[in-house]
Every structure is written in structure tokens, then in C-alpha cells.
C-alpha atoms as one frame of an Amber mdcrd trajectory, in Angstrom:
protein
 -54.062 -19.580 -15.800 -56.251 -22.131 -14.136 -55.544 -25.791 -15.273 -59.006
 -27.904 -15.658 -59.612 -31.045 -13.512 -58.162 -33.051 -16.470 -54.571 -31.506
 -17.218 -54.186 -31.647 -13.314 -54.407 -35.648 -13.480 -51.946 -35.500 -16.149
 -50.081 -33.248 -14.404 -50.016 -35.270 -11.814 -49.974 -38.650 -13.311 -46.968
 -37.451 -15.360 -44.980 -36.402 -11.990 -45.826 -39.921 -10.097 -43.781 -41.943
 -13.534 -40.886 -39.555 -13.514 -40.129 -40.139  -9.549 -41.251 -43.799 -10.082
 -38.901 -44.375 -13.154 -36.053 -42.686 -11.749 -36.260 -39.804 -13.513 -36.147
 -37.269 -10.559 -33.589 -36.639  -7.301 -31.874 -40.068  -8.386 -28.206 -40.184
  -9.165 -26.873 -41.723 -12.955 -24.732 -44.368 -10.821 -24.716 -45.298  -7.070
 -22.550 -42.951  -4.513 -19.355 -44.679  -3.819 -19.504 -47.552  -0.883 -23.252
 -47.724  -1.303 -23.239 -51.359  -1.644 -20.483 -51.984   1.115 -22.393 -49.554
   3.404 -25.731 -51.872   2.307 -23.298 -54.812   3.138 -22.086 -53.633   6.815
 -26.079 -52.734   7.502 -27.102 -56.461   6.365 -24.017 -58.208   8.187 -24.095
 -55.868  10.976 -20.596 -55.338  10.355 -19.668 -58.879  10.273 -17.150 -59.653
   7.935 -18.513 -62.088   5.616 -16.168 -65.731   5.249 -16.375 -66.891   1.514
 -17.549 -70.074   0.933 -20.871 -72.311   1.288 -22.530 -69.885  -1.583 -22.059
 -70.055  -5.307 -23.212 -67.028  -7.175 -23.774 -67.979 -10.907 -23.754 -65.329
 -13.688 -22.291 -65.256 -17.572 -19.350 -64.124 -18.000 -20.448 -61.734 -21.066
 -23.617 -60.285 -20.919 -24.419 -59.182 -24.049 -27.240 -57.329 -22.866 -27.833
 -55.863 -19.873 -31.481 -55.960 -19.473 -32.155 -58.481 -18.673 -28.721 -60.866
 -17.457 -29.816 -64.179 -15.806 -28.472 -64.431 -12.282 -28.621 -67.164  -9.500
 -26.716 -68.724  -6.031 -26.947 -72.098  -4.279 -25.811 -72.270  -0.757 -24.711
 -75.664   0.979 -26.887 -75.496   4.175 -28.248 -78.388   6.063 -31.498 -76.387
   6.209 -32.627 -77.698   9.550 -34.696 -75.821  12.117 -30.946 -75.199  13.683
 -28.975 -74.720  11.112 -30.579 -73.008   7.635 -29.861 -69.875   5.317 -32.261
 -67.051   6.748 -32.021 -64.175   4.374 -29.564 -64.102   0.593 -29.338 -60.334
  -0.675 -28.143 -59.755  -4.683 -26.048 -56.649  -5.403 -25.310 -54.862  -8.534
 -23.214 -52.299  -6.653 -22.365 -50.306 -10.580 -26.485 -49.983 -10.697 -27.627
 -46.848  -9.811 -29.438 -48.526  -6.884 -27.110 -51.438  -5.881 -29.697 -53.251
  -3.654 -31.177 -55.890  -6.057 -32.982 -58.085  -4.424 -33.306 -60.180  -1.111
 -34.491 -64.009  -0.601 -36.180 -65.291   2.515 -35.745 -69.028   3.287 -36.824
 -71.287   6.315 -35.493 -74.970   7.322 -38.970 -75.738   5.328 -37.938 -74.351
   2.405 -35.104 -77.189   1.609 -32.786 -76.031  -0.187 -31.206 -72.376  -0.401
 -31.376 -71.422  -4.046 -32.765 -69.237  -6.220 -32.929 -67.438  -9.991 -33.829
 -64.510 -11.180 -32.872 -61.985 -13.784 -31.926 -58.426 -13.588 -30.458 -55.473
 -14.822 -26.888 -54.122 -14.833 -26.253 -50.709 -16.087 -22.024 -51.772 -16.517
 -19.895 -53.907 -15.978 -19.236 -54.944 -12.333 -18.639 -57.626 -10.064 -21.886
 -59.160  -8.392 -22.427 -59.748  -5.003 -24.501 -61.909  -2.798 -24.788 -61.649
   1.159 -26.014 -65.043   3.114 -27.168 -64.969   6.758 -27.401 -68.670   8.482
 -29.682 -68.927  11.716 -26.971 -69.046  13.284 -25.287 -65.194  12.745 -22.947
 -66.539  10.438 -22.416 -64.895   6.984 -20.780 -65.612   4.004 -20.577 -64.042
   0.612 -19.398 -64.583  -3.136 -18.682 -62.198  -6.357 -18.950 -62.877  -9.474
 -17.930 -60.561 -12.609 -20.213 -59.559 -15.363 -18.928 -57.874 -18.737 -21.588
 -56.315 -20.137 -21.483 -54.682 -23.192 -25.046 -52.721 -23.985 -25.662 -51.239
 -20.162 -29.380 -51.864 -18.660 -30.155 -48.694 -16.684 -29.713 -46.175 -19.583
 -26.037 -47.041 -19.825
């Protein structure tokens, strides 16, 4: 049976939203130490201090699709001394790996919002790199009761 030119494109079409949603080769929930193995490429192995970074999140999210997130670091933000690079982890998501900030000394203040989903409930993460090589992290847990990602 020969398909015509248009139930190719949907064909087609149809198999480019399945990979892009997620629907194909991905796992329900990230492999175990996917987020500490995203951690150890990030710090370089580093162990990060705690400290300097406050990672804000509600305790309860009563949905999560869409769960308001946010950090503040204390930095000086000077061409010597600034935050370089803040990556968000959801490490219950079935792709940990949230999202990653880029700051100068211009930028003046090391902070940011955003909002995002969490398939469970978990304990946040976020990863800070200084100018300087230094790292430091914080956690925060989330409660969620109605999972994001089809949980």
C-alpha cells in the first residue's frame, strides 16, 4: 500500500510530537543518581558547601504543573567575585535537569523565578558556581499531591 504525500506528513508530523512530548525511548521517572551524576558533571566533582544560596519553594504543592520556584544567592557580584552559572533540579522528574541561569558581575544580583513541573514529591536542588570555582548548593522539599509529568 502506497501512502499519498499527505498521510506521510501526518505520519511524520505525528512521530516528531511523540519523541518531542516524551512519548518515545524516555523512561516514566529518571534512572537512579541521574541528578547526582548531573551534579558531579556541573561541579566537576566538587563537593558543593551549603550556604550563600536560598532555594525558595511551597511546602505543599497542590499541583504540580505548574509549582513556583526561585533562589537568591549572597554574592558581591563584582568582576572578581560573582555567581557564574545556578542549575534547578527536580531529580523525581523524569528528566531531572530543569533549568540553568547565567549571570555576570553586570547582572547585580544573583536571583531568579520561574515555575516548573514536578511529577512527585521530592526534594529540589540548586547548584551555584562563583567565578571563583567555588560551589555551593541548597534543597528544598516539595509535597506535591496531583504529580505534573503524568504522575
Amino acid at each position: 500500500m502506497e501512502l499519498t504525500r499527505r498521510e506521510a506528513l501526518l505520519v511524520a508530523a505525528g512521530g516528531a510530537v511523540a519523541v518531542m512530548a516524551g512519548a518515545i525511548g524516555l523512561p516514566a521517572f529518571a534512572a537512579e543518581g541521574e541528578a547526582q551524576k548531573l551534579i558531579d558533571e556541573f561541579t566537576g566533582g566538587a563537593t558543593p558547601e551549603s550556604g550563600k544560596i536560598s532555594l525558595s519553594a511551597p511546602e505543599i504543592a497542590e499541583n504540580g504543573n505548574t509549582v513556583p520556584v526561585g533562589f537568591e544567592i549572597d554574592s558581591p557580584m563584582t568582576a572578581d567575585d560573582h555567581i557564574e552559572t545556578v542549575m534547578l533540579l527536580a531529580p523525581a522528574n523524569p528528566r531531572p535537569g530543569v533549568a540553568t541561569f547565567h549571570f555576570t558581575a553586570l547582572s547585580g544580583k544573583a536571583a531568579a523565578s520561574t515555575r516548573m513541573r514536578l511529577a512527585k514529591t521530592q526534594d529540589l536542588v540548586a547548584v551555584a558556581k562563583t567565578s571563583k570555582g567555588a560551589f555551593y548548593m541548597d534543597t528544598k522539599p516539595v509535597k506535591v499531591t496531583i504529580g505534573g509529568c503524568g504522575g
